[in-house]
Short mmCIF file of C-alpha atoms and ligand atoms in Angstrom, two decimals:
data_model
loop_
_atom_site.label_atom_id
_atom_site.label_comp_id
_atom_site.label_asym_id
_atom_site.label_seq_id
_atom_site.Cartn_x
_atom_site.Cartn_y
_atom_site.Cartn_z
CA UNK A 1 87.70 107.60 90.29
CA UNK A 2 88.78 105.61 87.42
CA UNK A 3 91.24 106.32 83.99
CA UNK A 4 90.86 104.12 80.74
CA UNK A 5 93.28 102.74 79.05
CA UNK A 6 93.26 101.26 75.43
CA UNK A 7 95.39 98.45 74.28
CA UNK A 8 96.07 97.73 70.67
CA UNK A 9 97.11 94.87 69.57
CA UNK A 10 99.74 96.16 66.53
CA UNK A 11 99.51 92.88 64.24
CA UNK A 12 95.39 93.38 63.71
CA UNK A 13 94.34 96.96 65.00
CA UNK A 14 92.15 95.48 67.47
CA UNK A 15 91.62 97.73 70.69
CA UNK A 16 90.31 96.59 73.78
CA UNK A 17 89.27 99.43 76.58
CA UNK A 18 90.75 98.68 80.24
CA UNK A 19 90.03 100.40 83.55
CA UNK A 20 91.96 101.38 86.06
CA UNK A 21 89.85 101.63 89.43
CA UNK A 22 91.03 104.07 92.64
CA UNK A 23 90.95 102.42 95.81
CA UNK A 24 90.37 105.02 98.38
CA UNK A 25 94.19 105.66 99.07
CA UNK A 26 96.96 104.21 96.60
CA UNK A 27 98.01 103.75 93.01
CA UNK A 28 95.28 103.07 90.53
CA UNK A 29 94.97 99.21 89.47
CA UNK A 30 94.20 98.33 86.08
CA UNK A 31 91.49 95.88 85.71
CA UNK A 32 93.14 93.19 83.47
CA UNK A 33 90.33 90.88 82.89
CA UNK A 34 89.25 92.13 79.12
CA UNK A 35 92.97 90.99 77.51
CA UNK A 36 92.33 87.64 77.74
CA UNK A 37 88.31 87.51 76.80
CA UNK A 38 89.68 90.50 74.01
CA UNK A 39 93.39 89.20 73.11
CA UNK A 40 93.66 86.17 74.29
CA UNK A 41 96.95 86.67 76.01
CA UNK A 42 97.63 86.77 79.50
CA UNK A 43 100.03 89.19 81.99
CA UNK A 44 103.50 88.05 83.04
CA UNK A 45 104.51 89.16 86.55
CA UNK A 46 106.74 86.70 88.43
CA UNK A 47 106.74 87.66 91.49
CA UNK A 48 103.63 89.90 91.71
CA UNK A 49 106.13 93.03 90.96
CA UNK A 50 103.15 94.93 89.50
CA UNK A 51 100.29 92.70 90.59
CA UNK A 52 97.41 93.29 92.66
CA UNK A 53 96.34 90.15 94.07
CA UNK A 54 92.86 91.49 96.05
CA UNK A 55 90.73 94.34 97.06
CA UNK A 56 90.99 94.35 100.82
CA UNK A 57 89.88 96.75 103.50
CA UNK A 58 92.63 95.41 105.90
CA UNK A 59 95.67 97.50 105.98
CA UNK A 60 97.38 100.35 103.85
CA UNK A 61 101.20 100.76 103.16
CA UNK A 62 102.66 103.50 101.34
CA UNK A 63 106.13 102.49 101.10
CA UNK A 64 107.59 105.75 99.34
CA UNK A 65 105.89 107.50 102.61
CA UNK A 66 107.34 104.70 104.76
CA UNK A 67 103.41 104.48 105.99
CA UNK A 68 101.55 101.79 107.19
CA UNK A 69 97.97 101.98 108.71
CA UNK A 70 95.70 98.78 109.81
CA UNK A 71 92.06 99.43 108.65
CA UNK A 72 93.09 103.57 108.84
CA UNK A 73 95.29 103.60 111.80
CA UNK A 74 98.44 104.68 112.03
CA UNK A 75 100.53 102.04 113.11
CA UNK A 76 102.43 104.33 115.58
CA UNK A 77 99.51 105.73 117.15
CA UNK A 78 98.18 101.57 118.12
CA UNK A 79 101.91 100.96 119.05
CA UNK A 80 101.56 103.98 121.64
CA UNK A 81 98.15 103.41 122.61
CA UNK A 82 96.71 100.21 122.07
CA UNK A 83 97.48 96.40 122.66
CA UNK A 84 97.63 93.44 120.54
CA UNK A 85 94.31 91.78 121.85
CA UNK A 86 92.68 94.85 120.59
CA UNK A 87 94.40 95.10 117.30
CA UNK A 88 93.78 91.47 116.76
CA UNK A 89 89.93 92.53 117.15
CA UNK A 90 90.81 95.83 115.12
CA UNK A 91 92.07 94.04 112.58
CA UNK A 92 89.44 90.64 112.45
CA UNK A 93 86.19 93.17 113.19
CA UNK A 94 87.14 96.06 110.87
CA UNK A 95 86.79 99.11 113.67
CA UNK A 96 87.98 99.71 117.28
CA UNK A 97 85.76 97.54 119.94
CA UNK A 98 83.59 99.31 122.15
CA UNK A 99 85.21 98.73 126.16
CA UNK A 100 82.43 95.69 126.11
CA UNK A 101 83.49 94.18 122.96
CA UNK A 102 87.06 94.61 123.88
CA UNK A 103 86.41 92.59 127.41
CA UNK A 104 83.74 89.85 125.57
CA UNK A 105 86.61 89.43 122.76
CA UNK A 106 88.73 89.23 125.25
CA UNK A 107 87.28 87.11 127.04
CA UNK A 108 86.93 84.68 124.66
CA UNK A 109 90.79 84.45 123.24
CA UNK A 110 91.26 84.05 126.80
CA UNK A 111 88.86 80.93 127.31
CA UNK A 112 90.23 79.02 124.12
CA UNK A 113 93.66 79.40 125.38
CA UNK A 114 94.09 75.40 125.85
CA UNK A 115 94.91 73.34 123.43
CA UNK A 116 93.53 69.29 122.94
CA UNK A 117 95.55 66.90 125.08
CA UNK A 118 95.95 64.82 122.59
CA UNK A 119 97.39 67.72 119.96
CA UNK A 120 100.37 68.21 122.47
CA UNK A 121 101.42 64.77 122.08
CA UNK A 122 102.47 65.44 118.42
CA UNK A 123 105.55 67.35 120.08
CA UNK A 124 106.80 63.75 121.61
CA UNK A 125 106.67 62.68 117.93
CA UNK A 126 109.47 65.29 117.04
CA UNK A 127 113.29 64.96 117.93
CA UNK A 128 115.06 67.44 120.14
CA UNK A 129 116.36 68.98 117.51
CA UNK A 130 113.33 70.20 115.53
CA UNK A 131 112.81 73.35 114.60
CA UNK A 132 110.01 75.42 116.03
CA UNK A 133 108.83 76.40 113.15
CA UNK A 134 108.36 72.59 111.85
CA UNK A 135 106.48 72.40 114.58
CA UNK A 136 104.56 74.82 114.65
CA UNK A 137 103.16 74.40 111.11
CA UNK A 138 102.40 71.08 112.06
CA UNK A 139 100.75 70.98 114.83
CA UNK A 140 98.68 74.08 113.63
CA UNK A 141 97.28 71.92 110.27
CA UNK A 142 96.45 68.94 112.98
CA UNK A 143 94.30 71.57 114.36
CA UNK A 144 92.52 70.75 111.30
CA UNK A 145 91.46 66.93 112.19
CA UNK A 146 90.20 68.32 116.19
CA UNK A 147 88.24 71.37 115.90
CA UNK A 148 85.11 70.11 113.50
CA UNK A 149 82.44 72.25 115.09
CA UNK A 150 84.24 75.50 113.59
CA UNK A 151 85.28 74.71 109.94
CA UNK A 152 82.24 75.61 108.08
CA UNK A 153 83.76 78.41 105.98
CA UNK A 154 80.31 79.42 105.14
CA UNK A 155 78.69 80.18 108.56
CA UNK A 156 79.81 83.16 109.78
CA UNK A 157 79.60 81.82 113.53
CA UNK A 158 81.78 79.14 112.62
CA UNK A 159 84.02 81.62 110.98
CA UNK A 160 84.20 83.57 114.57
CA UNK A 161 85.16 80.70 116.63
CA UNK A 162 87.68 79.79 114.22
CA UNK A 163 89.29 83.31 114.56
CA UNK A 164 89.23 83.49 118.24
CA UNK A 165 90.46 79.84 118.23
CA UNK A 166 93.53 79.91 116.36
CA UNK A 167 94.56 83.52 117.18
CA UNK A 168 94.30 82.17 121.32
CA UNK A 169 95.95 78.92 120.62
CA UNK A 170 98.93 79.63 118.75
CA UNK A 171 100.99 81.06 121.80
CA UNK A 172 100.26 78.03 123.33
CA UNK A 173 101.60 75.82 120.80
CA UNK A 174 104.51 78.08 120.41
CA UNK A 175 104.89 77.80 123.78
CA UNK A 176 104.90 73.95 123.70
CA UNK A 177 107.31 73.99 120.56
CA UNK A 178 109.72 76.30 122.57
CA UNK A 179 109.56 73.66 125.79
CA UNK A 180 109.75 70.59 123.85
CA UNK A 181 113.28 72.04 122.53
CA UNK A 182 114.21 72.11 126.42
CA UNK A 183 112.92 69.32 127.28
CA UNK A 184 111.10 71.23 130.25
CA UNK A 185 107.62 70.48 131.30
CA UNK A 186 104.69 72.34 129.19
CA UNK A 187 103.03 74.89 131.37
CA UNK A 188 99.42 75.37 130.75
CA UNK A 189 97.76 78.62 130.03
CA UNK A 190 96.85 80.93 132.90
CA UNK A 191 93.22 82.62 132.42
CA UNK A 192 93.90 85.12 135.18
CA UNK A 193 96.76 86.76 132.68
CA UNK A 194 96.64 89.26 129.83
CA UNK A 195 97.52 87.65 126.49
CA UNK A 196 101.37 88.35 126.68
CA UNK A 197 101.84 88.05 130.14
CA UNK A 198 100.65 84.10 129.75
CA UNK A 199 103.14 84.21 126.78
CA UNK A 200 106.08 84.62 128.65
CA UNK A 201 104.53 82.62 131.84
CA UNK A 202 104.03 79.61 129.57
CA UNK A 203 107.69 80.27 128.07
CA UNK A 204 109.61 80.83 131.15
CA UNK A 205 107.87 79.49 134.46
CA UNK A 206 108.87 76.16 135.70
CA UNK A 207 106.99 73.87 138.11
CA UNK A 208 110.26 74.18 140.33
CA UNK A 209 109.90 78.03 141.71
CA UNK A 210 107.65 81.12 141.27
CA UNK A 211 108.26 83.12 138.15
CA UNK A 212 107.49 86.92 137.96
CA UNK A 213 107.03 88.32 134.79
CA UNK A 214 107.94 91.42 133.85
CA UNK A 215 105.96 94.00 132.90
CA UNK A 216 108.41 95.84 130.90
CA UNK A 217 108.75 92.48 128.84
CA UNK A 218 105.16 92.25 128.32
CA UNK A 219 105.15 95.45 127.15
CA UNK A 220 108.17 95.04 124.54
CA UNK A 221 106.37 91.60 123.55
CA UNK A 222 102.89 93.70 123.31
CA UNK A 223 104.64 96.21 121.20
CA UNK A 224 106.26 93.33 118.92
CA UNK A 225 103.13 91.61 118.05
CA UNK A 226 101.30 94.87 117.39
CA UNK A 227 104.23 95.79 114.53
CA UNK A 228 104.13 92.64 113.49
CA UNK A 229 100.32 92.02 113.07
CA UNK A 230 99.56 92.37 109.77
CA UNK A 231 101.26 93.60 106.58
CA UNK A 232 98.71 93.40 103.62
CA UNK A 233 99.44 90.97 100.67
CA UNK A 234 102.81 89.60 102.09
CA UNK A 235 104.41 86.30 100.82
CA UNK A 236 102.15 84.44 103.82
CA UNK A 237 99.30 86.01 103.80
CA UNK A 238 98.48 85.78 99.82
CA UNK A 239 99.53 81.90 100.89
CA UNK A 240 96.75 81.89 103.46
CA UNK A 241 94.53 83.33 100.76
CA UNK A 242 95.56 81.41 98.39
CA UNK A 243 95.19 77.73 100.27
CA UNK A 244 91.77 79.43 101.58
CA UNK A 245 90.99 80.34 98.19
CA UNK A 246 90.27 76.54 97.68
CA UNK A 247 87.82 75.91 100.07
CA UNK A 248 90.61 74.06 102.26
CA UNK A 249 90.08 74.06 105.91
CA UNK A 250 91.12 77.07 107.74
CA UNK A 251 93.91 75.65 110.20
CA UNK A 252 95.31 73.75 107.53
CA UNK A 253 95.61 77.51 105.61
CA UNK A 254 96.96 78.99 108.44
CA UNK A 255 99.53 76.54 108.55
CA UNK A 256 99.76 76.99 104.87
CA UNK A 257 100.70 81.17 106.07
CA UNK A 258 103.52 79.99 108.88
CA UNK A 259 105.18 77.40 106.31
CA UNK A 260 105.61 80.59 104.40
CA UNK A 261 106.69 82.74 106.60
CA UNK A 262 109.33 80.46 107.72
CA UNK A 263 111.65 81.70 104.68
CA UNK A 264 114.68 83.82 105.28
CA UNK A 265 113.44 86.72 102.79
CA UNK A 266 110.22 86.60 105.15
CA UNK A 267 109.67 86.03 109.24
CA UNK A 268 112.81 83.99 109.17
CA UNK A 269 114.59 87.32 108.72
CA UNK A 270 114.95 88.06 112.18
CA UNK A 271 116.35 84.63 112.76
CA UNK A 272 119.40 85.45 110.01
CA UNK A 273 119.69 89.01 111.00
CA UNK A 274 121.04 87.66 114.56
CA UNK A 275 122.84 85.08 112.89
CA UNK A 276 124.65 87.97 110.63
CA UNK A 277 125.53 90.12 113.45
CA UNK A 278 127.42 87.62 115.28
CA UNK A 279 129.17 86.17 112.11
CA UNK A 280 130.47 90.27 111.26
CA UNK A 281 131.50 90.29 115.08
CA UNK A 282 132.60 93.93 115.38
CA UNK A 283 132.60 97.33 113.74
CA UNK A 284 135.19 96.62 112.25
CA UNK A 285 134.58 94.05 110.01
CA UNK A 286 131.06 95.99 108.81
CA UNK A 287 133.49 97.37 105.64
CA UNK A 288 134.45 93.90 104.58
CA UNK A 289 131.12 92.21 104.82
CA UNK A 290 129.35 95.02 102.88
CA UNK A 291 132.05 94.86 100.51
CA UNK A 292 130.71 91.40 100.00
CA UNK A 293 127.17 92.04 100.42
CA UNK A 294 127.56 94.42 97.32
CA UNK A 295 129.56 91.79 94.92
CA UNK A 296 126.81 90.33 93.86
CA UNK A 297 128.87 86.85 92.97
CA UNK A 298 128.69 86.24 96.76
CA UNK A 299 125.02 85.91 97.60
CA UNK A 300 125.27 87.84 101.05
CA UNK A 301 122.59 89.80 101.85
CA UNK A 302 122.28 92.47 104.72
CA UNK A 303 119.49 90.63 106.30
CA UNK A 304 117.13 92.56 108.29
CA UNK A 305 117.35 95.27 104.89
CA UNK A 306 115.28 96.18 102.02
CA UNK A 307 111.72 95.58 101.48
CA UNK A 308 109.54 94.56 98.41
CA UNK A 309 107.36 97.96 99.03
CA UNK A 310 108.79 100.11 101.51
CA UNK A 311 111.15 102.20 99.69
CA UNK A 312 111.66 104.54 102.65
CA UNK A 313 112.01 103.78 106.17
CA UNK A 314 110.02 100.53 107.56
CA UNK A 315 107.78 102.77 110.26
CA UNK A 316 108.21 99.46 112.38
CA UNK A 317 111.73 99.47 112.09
CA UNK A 318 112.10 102.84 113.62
CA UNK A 319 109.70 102.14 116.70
CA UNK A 320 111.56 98.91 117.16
CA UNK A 321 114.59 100.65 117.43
CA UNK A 322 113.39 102.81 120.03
CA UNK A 323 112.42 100.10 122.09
CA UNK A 324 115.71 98.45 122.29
CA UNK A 325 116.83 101.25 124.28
CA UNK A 326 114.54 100.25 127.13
CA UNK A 327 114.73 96.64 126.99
CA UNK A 328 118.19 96.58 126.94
CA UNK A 329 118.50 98.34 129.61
CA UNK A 330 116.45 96.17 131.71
CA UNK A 331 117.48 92.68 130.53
CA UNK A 332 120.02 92.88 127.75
CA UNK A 333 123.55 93.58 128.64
CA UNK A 334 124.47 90.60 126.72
CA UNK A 335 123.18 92.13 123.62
CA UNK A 336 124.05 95.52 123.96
CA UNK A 337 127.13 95.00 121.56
CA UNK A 338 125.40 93.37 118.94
CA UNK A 339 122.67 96.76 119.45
CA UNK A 340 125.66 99.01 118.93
CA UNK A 341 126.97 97.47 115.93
CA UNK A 342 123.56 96.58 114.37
CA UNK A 343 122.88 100.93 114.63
CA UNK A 344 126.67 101.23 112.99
CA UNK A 345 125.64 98.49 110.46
CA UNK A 346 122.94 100.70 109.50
CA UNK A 347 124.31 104.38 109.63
CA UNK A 348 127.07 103.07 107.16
CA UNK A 349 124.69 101.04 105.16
CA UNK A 350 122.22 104.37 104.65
CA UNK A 351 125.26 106.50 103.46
CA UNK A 352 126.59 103.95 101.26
CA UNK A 353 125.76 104.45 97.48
CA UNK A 354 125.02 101.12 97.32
CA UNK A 355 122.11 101.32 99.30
CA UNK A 356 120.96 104.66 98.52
CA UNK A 357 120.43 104.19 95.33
CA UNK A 358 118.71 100.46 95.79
CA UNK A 359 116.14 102.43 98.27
CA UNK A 360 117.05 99.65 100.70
CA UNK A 361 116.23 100.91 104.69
CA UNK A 362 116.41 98.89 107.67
CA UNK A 363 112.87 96.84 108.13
CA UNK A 364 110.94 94.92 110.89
CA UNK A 365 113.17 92.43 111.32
CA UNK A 366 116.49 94.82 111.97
CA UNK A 367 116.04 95.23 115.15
CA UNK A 368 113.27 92.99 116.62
CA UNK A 369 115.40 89.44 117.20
CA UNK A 370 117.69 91.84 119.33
CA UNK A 371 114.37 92.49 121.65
CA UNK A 372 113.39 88.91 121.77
CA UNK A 373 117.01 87.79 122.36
CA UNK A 374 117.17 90.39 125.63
CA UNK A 375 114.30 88.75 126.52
CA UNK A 376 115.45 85.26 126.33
CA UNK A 377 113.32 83.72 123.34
CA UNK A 378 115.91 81.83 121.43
CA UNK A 379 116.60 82.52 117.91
CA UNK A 380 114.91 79.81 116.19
CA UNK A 381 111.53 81.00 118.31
CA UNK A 382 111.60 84.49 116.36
CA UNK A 383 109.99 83.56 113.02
CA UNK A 384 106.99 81.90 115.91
CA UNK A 385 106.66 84.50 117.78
CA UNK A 386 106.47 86.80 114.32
CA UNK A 387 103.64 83.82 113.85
CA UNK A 388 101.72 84.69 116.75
CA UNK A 389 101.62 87.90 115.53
CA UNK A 390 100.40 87.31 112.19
CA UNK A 391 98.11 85.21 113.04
CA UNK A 392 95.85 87.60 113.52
CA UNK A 393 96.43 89.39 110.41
CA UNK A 394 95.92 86.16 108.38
CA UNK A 395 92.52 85.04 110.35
CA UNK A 396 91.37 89.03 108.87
CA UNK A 397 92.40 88.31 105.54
CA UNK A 398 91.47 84.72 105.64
CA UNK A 399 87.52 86.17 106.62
CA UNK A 400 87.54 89.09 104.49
CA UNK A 401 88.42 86.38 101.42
CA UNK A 402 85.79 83.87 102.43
CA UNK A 403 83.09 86.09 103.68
CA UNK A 404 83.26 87.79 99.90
CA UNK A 405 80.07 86.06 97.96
CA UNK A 406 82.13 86.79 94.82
CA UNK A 407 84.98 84.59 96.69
CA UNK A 408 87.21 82.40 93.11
CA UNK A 409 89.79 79.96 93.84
CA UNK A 410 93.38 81.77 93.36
CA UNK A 411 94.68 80.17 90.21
CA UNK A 412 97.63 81.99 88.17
CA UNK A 413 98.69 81.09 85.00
CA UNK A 414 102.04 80.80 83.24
CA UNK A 415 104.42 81.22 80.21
CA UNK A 416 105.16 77.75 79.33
CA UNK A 417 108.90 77.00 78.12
CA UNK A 418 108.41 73.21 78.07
CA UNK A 419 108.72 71.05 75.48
CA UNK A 420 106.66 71.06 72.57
CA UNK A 421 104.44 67.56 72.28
CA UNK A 422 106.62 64.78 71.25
CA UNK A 423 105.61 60.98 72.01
CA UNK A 424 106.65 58.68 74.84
CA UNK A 425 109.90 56.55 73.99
CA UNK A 426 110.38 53.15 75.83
CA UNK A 427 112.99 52.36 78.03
CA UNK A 428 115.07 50.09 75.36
CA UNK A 429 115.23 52.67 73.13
CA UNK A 430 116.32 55.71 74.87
N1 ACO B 1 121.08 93.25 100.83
C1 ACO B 1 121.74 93.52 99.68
N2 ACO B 1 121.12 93.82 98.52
C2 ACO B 1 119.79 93.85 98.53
C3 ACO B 1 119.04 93.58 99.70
C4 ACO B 1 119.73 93.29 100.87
N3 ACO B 1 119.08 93.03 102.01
N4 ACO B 1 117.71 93.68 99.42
C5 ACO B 1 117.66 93.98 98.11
N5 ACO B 1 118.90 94.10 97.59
C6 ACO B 1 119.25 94.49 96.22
C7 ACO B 1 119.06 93.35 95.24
O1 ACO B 1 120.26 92.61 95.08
C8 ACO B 1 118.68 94.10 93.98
O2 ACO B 1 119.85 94.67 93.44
P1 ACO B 1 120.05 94.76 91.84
O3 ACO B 1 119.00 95.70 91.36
O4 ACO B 1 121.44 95.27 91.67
O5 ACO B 1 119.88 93.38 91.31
C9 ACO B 1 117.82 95.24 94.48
O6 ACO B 1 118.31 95.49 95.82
C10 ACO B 1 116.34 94.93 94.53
O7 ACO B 1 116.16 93.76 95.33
P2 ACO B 1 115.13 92.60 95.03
O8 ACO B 1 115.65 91.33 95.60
O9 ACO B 1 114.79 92.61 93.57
O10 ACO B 1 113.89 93.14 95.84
P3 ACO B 1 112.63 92.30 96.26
O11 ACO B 1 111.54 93.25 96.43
O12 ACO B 1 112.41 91.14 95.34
O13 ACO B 1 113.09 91.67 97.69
C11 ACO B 1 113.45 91.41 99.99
C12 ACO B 1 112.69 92.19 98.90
C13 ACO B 1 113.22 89.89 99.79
C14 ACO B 1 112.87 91.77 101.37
C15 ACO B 1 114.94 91.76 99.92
O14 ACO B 1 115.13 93.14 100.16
C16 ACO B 1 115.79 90.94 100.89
O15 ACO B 1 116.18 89.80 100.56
N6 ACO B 1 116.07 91.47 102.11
C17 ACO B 1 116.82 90.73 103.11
C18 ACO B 1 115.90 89.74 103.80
C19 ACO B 1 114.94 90.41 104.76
O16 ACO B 1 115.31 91.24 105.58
N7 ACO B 1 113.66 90.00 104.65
C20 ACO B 1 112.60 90.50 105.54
C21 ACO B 1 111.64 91.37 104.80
S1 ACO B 1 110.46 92.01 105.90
C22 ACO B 1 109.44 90.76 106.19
O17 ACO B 1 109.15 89.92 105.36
C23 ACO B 1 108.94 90.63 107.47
#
């Protein structure tokens, strides 16, 4: 389905016909191209408020409906049902694997688990004190200058081995990150376990004594990546596109995606939410610091709130939630207080005016630092392990991008308020 449009340009009467073309679920988008070739002027967005970026098959939010669904799913039906590995293939493939596919893809995220020797000496490079996500982006664009026999964006084979590559490899180099701030001794990947099982071995075993992992911490880690998989045209992945978009090796646009994400109004959300809940310290003080999260001279935000499209609940938000209960039972008795007053923190927040009428709900990253913290990850290792989990949803987007034949390098334009042209004066005279 499509609607025209015409635009008139008042000064000269001249019209120009645009279209706006129907996905198959969501607004309309108008197709913009004829103002410039007709007008000669370009659109001003900052900020993409009204911008579509892409077509994309990948994932569908309605965030009015609080609804999000990767390539048709419902998100809470693969939370309940499903596990990361297979939403990574969901995601990268387009459709649910077949029990084979699902053990071959398997399989093969398994077997590329390891990472170069001489990749995991960058971490000596950095000091104690670096954080993860530094790291991380680093070491991921020096996968760039190892892995040659995969970066030929135009093969599709290369393509594949890129995908399994980076999505099986970035646990481990999160992994390595999170030891080198410990100074403890990497542990290597461990073929015989599922893919967040060897997470948490290669976290939290030590050569010293056996470690037993959890299985309730698997599956709160499982659950984590799955929400946290993909979210269409986010700040990170449009990044990853838009390095991509260039031609630019792959790991170097992944890294491109967790530089991005690193940023407090993205992944590093979940990172400041903790950091808020501690600094408000008790119910008590919730009044005072929304008083000053609403007087908008002092710059505090209720982290861990509001979204760019949901306008209702975050769906993720509310299975997070539920999963608290359970984890915190298990492992978190040291959180449990900062639980109780993040719920009060947002049952006063939802009846406050303030809020209300701003649209602004609780989103991913409420709730989910208060999962990884029961489970030991330290808070500067959230926004990595929200990288793991993206990871995936990048490589999709990354391939859906470059497998396009119609594929343009992503270049914006802008309203210059510069200077006009005036001429170079020399030093002596200015
Ligand atoms: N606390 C207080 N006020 C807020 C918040 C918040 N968390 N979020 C938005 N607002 C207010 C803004 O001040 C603005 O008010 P105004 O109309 O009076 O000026 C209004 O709500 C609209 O906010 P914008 O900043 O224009 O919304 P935008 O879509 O640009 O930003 C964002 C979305 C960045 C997520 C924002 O809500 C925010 O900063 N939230 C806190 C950080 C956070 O949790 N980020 C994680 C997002 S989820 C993710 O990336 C994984």
């Amino acid at each position: 389905m499509s609607t025209k449009y015409e635009l008139k340009d008042l000064a000269t009467g001249k019209t120009s016909t645009l279209e706006a073309r129907g996905g198959t679920l969501g607004p309309q988008v108008l197709d913009i191209a004829p103002i410039v070739k007709d007008h000669g002027v370009f659109t001003f967005d900052p900020g993409f408020m009204a911008t579509a970026s892409t077509e994309s098959r990948i994932t569908y939010i309605d965030g009015d409906a609080g609804v999000l669904l990767y390539r048709g799913y419902p998100v809470e039906q693969l939370a309940e049902k499903s596990s990361f590995v297979e939403v990574a293939y969901l995601l990268i493939y387009g459709s649910l694997p077949s029990k084979a596919q699902l053990e071959a893809f398997r399989n093969s995220i398994t077997r590329h688990t390891m990472v170069n020797e001489h990749l995991l000496r960058f971490f000596q490079g950095f000091r104690y004190d670096a954080h993860p996500m530094a790291m991380v982006s680093a070491v991921v664009a020096s996968m760039a200058a190892f892995y040659h026999d995969s970066t030929d964006i135009n093969e599709p084979r290369h393509r594949e081995i890129f995908a399994h590559r980076i999505v099986a490899k970035l646990p481990t180099i999160a992994a390595a990150a999170y030891k080198h701030l410990l100074a403890q001794p990497f542990v290597y990947p461990r073929n015989d376990l599922r893919y967040c099982s060897n997470i948490l071995n290669m976290f939290f075993a030590v050569p010293c004594e056996p470690y037993s992992i959890d299985p309730i911490a698997a599956e709160a880690l499982d659950l984590l990546l799955i929400l946290h998989a993909d979210h269409e045209q986010n700040a990170s992945t449009s990044t990853v596109r838009l390095a991509g978009s260039t031609g630019a090796n792959p790991y170097a646009a992944i890294s491109a995606g967790v530089s991005a994400l690193w940023g407090p109004a993205h992944g590093g959300a979940n990172e400041a939410v903790l950091d808020m809940l501690e600094s408000i310290g008790s119910v008590a003080n919730i009044d005072a610091f929304l008083a000053r999260v609403k007087d908008k001279r002092d710059h505090v935000r209720l982290m861990g709130f509001g979204h760019r499209v949901y306008k209702n609940f975050d769906p993720r938000a509310k299975i997070i939630r539920a999963m608290c209960y359970r984890v915190l039972e298990k492992f978190g008795h040291a959180e449990t207080p900062l639980f109780e007053l993040a719920l009060r923190l947002e049952e006063i927040a939802l009846k406050d005016e303030y809020f209300v009428s701003r649209k602004l709900y609780p989103n991913v990253d409420f709730y989910s630092g208060i999962i990884y913290s029961a489970l030991g990850i330290p808070r500067s290792m959230f926004t990595v392990m929200f990288a793991i989990a993206r990871t995936a949803g990048w490589v999709a987007h990354w391939q859906e991008m470059v497998s396009d034949p119609h594929m343009r390098i992503g270049r914006p334009r802008q309203l210059y308020t510069g200077p006009t042209q005036r001429d170079y004066v020399p030093l002596d005279r200015r």
